CSV table of C-alpha atoms and ligand atoms in Angstrom, one decimal:
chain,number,residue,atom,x,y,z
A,1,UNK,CA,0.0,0.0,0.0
A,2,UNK,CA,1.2,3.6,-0.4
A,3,UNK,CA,0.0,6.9,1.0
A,4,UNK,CA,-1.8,9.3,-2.0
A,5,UNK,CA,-0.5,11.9,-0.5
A,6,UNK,CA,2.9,11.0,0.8
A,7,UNK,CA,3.9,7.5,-1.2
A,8,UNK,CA,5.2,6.8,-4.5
A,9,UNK,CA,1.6,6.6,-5.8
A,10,UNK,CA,1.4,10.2,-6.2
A,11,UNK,CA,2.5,10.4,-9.7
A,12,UNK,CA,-0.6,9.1,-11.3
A,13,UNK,CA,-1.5,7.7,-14.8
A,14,UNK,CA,-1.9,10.5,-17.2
A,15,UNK,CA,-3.8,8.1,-19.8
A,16,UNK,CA,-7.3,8.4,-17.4
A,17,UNK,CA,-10.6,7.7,-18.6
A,18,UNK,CA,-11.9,11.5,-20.4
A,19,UNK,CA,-15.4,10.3,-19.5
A,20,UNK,CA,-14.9,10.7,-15.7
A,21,UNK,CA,-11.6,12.6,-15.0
A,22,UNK,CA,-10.2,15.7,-17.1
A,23,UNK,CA,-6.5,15.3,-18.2
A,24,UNK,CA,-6.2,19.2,-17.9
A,25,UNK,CA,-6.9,19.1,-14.2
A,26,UNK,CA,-4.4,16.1,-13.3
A,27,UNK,CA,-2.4,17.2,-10.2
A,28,UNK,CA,1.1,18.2,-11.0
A,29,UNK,CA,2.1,17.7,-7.4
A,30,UNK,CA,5.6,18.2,-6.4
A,31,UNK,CA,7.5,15.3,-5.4
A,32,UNK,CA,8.0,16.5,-2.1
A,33,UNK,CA,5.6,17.9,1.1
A,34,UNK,CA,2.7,17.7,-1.5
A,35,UNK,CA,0.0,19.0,0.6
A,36,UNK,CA,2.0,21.2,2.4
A,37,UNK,CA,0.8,24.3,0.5
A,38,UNK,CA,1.5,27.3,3.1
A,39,UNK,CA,4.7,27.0,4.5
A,40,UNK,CA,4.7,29.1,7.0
A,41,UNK,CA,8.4,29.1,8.1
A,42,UNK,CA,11.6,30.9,7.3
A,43,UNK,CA,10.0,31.7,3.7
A,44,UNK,CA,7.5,33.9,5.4
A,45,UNK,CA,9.7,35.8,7.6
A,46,UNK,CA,12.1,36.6,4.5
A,47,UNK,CA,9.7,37.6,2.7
A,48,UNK,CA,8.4,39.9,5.1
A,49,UNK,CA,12.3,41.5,6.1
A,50,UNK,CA,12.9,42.0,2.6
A,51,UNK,CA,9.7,44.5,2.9
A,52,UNK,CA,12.1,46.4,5.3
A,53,UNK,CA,10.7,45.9,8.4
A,54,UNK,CA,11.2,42.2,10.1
A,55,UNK,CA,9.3,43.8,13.4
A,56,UNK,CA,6.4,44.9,11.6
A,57,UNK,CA,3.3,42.3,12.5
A,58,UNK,CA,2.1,40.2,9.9
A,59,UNK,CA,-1.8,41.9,10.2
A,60,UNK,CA,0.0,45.4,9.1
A,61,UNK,CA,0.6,44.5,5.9
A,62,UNK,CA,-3.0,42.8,5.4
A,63,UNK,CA,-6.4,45.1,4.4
A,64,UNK,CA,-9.0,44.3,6.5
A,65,UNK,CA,-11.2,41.6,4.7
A,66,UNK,CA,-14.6,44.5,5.2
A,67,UNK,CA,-12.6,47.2,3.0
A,68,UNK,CA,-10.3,45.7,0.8
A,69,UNK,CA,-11.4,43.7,-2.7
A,70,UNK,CA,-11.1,39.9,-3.2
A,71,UNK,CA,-8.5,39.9,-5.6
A,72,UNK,CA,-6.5,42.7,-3.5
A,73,UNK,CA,-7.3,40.6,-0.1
A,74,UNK,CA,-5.6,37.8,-1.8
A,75,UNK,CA,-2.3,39.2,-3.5
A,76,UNK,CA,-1.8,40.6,-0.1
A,77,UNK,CA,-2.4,37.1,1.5
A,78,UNK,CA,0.0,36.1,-1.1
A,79,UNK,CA,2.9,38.4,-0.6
A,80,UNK,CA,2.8,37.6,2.6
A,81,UNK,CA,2.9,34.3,3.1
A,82,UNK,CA,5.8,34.1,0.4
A,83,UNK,CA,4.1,31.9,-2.2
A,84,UNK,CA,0.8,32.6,-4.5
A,85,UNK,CA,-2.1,30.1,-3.8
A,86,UNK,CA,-2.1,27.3,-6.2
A,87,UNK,CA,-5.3,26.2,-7.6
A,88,UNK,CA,-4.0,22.5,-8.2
A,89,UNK,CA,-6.2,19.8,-6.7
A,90,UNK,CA,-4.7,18.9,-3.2
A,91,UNK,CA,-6.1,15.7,-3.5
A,92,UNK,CA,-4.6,13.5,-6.2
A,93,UNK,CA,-6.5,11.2,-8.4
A,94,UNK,CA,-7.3,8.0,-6.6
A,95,UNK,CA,-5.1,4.9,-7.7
A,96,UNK,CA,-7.7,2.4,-9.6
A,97,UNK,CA,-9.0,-0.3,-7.6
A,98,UNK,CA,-9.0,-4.3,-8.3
A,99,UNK,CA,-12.2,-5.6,-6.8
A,100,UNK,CA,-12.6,-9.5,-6.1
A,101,UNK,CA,-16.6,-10.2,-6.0
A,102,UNK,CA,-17.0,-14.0,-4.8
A,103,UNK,CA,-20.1,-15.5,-2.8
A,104,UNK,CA,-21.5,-19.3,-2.9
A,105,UNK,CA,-23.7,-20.4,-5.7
A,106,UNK,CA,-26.5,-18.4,-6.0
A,107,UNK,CA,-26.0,-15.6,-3.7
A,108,UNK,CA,-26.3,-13.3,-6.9
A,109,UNK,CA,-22.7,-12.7,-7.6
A,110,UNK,CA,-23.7,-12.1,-11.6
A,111,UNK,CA,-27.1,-10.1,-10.7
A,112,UNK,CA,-25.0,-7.8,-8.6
A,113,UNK,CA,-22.0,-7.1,-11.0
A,114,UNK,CA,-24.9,-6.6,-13.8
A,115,UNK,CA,-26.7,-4.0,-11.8
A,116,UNK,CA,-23.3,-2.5,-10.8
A,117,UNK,CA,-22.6,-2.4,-14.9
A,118,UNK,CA,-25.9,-0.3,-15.2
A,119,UNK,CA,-25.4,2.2,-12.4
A,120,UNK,CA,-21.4,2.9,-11.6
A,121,UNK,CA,-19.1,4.0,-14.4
A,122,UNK,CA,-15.4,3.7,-14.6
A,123,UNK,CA,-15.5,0.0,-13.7
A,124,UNK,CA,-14.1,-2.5,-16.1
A,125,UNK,CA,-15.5,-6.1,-15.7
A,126,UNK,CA,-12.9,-8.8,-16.7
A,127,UNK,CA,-14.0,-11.2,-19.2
A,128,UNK,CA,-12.0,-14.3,-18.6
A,129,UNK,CA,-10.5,-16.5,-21.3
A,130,UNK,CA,-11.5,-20.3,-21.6
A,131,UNK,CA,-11.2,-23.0,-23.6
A,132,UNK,CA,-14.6,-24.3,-23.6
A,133,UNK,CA,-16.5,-23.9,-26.8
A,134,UNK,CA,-19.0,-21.5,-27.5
A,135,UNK,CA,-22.6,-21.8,-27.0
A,136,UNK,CA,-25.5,-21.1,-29.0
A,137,UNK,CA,-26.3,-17.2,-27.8
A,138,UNK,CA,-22.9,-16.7,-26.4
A,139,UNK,CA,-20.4,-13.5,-27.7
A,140,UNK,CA,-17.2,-14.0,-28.1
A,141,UNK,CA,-15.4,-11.0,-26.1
A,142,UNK,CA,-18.4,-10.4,-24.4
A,143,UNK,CA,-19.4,-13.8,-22.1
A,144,UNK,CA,-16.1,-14.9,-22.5
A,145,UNK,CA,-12.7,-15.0,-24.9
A,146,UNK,CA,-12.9,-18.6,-26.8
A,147,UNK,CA,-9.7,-19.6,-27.4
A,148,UNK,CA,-8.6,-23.0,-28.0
A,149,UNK,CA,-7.1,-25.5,-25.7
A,150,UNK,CA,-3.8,-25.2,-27.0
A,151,UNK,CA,-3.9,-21.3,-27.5
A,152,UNK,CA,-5.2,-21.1,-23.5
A,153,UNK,CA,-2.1,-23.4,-22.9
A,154,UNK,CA,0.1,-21.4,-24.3
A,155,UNK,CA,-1.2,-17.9,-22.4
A,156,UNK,CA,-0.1,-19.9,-19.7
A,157,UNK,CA,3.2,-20.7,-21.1
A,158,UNK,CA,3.7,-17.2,-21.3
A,159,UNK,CA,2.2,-16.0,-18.1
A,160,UNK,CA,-0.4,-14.4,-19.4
A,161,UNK,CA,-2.9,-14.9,-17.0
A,162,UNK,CA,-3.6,-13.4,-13.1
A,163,UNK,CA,-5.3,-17.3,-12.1
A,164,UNK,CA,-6.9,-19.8,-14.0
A,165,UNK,CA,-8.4,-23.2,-12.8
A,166,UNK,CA,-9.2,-26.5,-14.7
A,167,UNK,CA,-13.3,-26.7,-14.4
A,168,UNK,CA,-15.0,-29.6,-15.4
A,169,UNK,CA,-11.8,-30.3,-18.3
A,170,UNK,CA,-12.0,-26.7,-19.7
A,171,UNK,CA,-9.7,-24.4,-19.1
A,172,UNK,CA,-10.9,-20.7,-17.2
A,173,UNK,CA,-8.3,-17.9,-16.8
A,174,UNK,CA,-8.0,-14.3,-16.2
A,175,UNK,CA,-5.6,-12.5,-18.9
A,176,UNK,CA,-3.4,-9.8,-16.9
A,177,UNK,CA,-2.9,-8.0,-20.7
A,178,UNK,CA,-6.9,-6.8,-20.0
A,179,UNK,CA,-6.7,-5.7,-16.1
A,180,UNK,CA,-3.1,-3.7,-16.9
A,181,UNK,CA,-4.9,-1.6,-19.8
A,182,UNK,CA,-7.9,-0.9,-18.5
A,183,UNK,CA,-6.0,0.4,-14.8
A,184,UNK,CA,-3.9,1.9,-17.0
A,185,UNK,CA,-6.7,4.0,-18.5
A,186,UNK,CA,-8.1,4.9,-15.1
A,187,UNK,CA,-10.5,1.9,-14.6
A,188,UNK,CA,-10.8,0.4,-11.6
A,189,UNK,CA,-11.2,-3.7,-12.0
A,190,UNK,CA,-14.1,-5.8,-10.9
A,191,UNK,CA,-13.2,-9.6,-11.1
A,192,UNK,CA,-16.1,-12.3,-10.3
A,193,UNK,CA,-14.9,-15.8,-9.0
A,194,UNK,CA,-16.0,-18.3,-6.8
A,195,UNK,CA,-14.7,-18.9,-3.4
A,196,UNK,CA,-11.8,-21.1,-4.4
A,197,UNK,CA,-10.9,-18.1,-7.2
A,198,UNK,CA,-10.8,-16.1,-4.2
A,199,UNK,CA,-8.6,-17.8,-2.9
A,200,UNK,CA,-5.9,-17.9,-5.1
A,201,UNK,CA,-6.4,-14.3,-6.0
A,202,UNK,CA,-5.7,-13.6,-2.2
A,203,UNK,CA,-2.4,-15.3,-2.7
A,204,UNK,CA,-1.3,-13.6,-5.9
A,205,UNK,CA,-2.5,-10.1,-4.8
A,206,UNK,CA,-2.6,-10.0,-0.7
A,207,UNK,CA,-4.0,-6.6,0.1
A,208,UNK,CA,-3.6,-5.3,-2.9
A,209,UNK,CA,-7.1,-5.7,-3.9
A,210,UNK,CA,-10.7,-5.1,-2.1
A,211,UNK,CA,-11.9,-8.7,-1.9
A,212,UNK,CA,-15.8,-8.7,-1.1
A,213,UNK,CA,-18.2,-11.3,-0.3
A,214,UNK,CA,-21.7,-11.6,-1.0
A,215,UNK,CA,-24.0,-13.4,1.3
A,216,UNK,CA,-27.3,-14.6,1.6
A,217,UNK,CA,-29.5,-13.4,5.2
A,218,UNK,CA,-29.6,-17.4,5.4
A,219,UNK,CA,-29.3,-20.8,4.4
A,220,UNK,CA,-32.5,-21.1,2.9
A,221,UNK,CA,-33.3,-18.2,1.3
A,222,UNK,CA,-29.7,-19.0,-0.6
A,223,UNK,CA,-31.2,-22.6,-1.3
A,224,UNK,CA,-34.8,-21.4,-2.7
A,225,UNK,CA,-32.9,-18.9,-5.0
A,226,UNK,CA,-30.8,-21.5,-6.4
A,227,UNK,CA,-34.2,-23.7,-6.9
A,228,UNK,CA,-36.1,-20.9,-8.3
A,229,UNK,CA,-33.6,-19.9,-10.8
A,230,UNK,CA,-34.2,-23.4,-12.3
A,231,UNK,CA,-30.8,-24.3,-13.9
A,232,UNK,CA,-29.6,-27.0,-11.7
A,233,UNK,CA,-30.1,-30.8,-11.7
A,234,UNK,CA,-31.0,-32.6,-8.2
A,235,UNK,CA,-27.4,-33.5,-8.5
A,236,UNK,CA,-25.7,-30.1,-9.1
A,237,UNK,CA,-27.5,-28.8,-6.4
A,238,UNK,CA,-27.3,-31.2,-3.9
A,239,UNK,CA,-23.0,-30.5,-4.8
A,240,UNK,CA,-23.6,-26.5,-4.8
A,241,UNK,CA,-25.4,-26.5,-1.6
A,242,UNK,CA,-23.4,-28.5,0.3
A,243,UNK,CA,-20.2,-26.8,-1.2
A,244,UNK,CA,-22.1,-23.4,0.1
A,245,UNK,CA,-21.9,-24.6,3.2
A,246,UNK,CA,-18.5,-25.0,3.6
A,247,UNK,CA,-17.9,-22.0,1.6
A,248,UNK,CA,-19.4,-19.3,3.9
A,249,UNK,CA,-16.6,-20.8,6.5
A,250,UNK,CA,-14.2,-18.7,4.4
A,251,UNK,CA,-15.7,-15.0,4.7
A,252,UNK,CA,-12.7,-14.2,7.1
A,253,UNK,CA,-10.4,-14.2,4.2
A,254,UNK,CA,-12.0,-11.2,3.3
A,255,UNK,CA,-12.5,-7.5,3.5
A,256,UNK,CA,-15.9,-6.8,3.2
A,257,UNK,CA,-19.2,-8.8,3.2
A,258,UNK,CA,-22.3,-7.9,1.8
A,259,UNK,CA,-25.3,-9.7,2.1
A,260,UNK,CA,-27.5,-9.8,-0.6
A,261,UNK,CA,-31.3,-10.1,1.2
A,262,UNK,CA,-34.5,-11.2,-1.0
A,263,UNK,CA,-36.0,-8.5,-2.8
A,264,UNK,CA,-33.2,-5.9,-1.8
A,265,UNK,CA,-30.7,-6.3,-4.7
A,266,UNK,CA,-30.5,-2.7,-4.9
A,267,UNK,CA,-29.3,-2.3,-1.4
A,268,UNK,CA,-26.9,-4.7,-1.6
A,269,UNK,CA,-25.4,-2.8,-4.8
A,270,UNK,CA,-25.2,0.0,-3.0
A,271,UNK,CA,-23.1,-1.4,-0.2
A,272,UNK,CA,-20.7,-3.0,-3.4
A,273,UNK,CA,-20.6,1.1,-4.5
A,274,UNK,CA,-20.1,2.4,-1.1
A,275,UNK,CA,-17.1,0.0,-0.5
A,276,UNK,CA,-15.3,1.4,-3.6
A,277,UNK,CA,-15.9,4.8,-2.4
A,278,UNK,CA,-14.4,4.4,0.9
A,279,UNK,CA,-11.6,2.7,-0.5
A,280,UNK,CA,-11.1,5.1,-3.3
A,281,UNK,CA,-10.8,7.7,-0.5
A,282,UNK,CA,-8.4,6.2,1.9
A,283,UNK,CA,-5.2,7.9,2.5
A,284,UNK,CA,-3.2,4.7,1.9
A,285,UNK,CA,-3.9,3.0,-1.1
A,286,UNK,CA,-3.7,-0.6,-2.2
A,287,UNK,CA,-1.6,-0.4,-5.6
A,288,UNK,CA,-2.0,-3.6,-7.2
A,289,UNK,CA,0.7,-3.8,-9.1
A,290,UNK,CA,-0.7,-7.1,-12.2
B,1,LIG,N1,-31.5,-9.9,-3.8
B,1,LIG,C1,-32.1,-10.9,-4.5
B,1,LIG,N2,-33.4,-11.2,-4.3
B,1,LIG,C2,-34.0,-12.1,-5.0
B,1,LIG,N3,-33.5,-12.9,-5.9
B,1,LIG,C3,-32.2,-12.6,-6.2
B,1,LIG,C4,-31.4,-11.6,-5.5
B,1,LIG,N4,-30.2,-11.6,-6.0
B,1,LIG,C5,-30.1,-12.5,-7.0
B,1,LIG,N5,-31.3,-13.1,-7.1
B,1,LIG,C6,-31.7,-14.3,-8.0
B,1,LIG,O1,-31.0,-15.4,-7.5
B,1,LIG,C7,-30.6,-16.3,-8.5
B,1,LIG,C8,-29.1,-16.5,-8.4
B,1,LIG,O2,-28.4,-15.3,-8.7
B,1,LIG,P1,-27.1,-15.3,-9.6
B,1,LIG,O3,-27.3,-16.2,-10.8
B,1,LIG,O4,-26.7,-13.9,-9.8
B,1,LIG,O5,-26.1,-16.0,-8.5
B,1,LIG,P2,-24.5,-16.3,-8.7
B,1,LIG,O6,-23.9,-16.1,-7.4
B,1,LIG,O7,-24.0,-15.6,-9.9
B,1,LIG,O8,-24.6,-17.9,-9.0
B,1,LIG,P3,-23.5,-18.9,-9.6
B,1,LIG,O9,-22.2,-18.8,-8.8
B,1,LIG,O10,-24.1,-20.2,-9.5
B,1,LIG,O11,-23.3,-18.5,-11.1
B,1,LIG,C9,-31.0,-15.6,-9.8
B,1,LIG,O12,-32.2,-16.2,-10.3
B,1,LIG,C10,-31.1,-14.2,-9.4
B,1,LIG,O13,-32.0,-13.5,-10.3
């Protein structure tokens, strides 16, 4: 992690997103004391003896605010303190964020990232690679990126990708060449995996990245959503139920949890935006580095 106003992380991408940040007001801080604006030490006094008299108070050479005019208030300010006030943001631009969504089967991991995709801009949702072939009403790019078994093989060859698991023989990964352009244009990352994702991506990225997860009030209403949304076999959910019970065991491994109530969707999105604008305000940021 590093301070956004003291750290290395000052010096911020200049290729941000024009949609939501304006190149022309980028923060040219200086490399040192960055929010230390008025310095009111030996610059002030000098300032003041080479006016000729280093016993004359401050105040004397100040208008009152009541008769002078704004402009003459402030040179005078100026002159005095040494230095003209700079209009330059004293915040700098946050660093972007990688956010880890995860949750057991049906807590509604993909209805909240697709209400988060409607409401919040500047968030970039990784499509991941895999190997399994295309179904009928699938995009390529979109759903996924198809590749083949031997072209997903060799983006791991080449270390092309942040994680990737075997599931069910076909290959899943997430390519690092996506996440790295997309920070680098000022977007911060949303990633979706499951628990054991999670996991992993702990281990790659520690604290890095904001790893939330989403819960269910309780066991049943997680069961009945999984029933209602009438894709599983017997089987399958018999395996995702039981593996949701031993996945809510894991919440401590992360930062945030978010429960996802019947019928309150919208409130649990909310939470999801309100966690990225804490973090996006805190004075020491996680700079994942991909
Ligand atoms: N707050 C909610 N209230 C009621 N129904 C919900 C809520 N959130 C999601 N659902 C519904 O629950 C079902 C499961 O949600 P979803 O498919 O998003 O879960 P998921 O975590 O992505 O599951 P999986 O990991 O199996 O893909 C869906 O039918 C979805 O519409």
């Amino acid at each position: 992690m590093s301070s956004r106003f003291f750290g290395a992380s000052l010096s911020r991408s200049s290729t941000l997103h024009p949609k939501f940040h304006n190149p022309n007001s980028l923060p040219n801080f200086p490399k040192s004391k960055p929010i230390q604006s008025f310095p009111l030490t030996p610059r002030l006094f000098s300032s003041i003896s080479g006016m000729g008299d280093a016993r004359r108070p401050i105040s004397d050479t100040i208008p009152a605010p009541d008769k002078a005019d704004r402009s003459e208030l402030l040179r005078s300010l100026e002159f005095s303190l040494g230095s003209s006030f700079s209009s330059e943001p004293l915040v700098p631009n946050p660093s972007p964020l990688i956010i880890v969504i995860s949750g057991p089967s049906g807590v509604g991991k993909d209805a909240v990232i697709k209400r988060l995709r409607e409401v919040r801009e500047g968030l970039h949702f990784v499509v991941t690679a895999t190997s399994r072939p295309i179904r009928p009403g699938e995009v390529d790019g979109k759903d996924y990126y198809f590749v083949s078994k031997e072209e997903f093989l060799a983006l791991i060859e080449r270390n092309e990708l942040l994680e990737y698991a075997l599931v069910y023989g076909d290959y899943k990964g997430i390519p690092k060449r996506q996440i790295r352009d997309f920070m680098a244009k000022g977007y911060d990352i949303v990633l979706r995996v499951d628990i054991q994702g999670a996991e992993t991506l702990r281990k790659i990225l520690g604290n890095s990245a904001v790893f939330v997860f989403l819960m269910a009030e309780d066991e049943l209403k997680l069961v009945e959503r999984l029933i209602n949304r009438k894709t599983e076999t017997k089987e399958s959910l018999m395996v995702r139920v039981a593996t949701a019970r031993e996945e809510v065991k894991h919440v401590n491994n992360f930062d945030y949890v978010v429960v996802n109530a019947e019928g309150k969707l919208e409130s649990a999105v909310k939470l999801v935006e309100s966690i990225i604008d804490a973090e996006k305000a805190k004075v020491w940021q996680r700079n994942a580095v991909v």
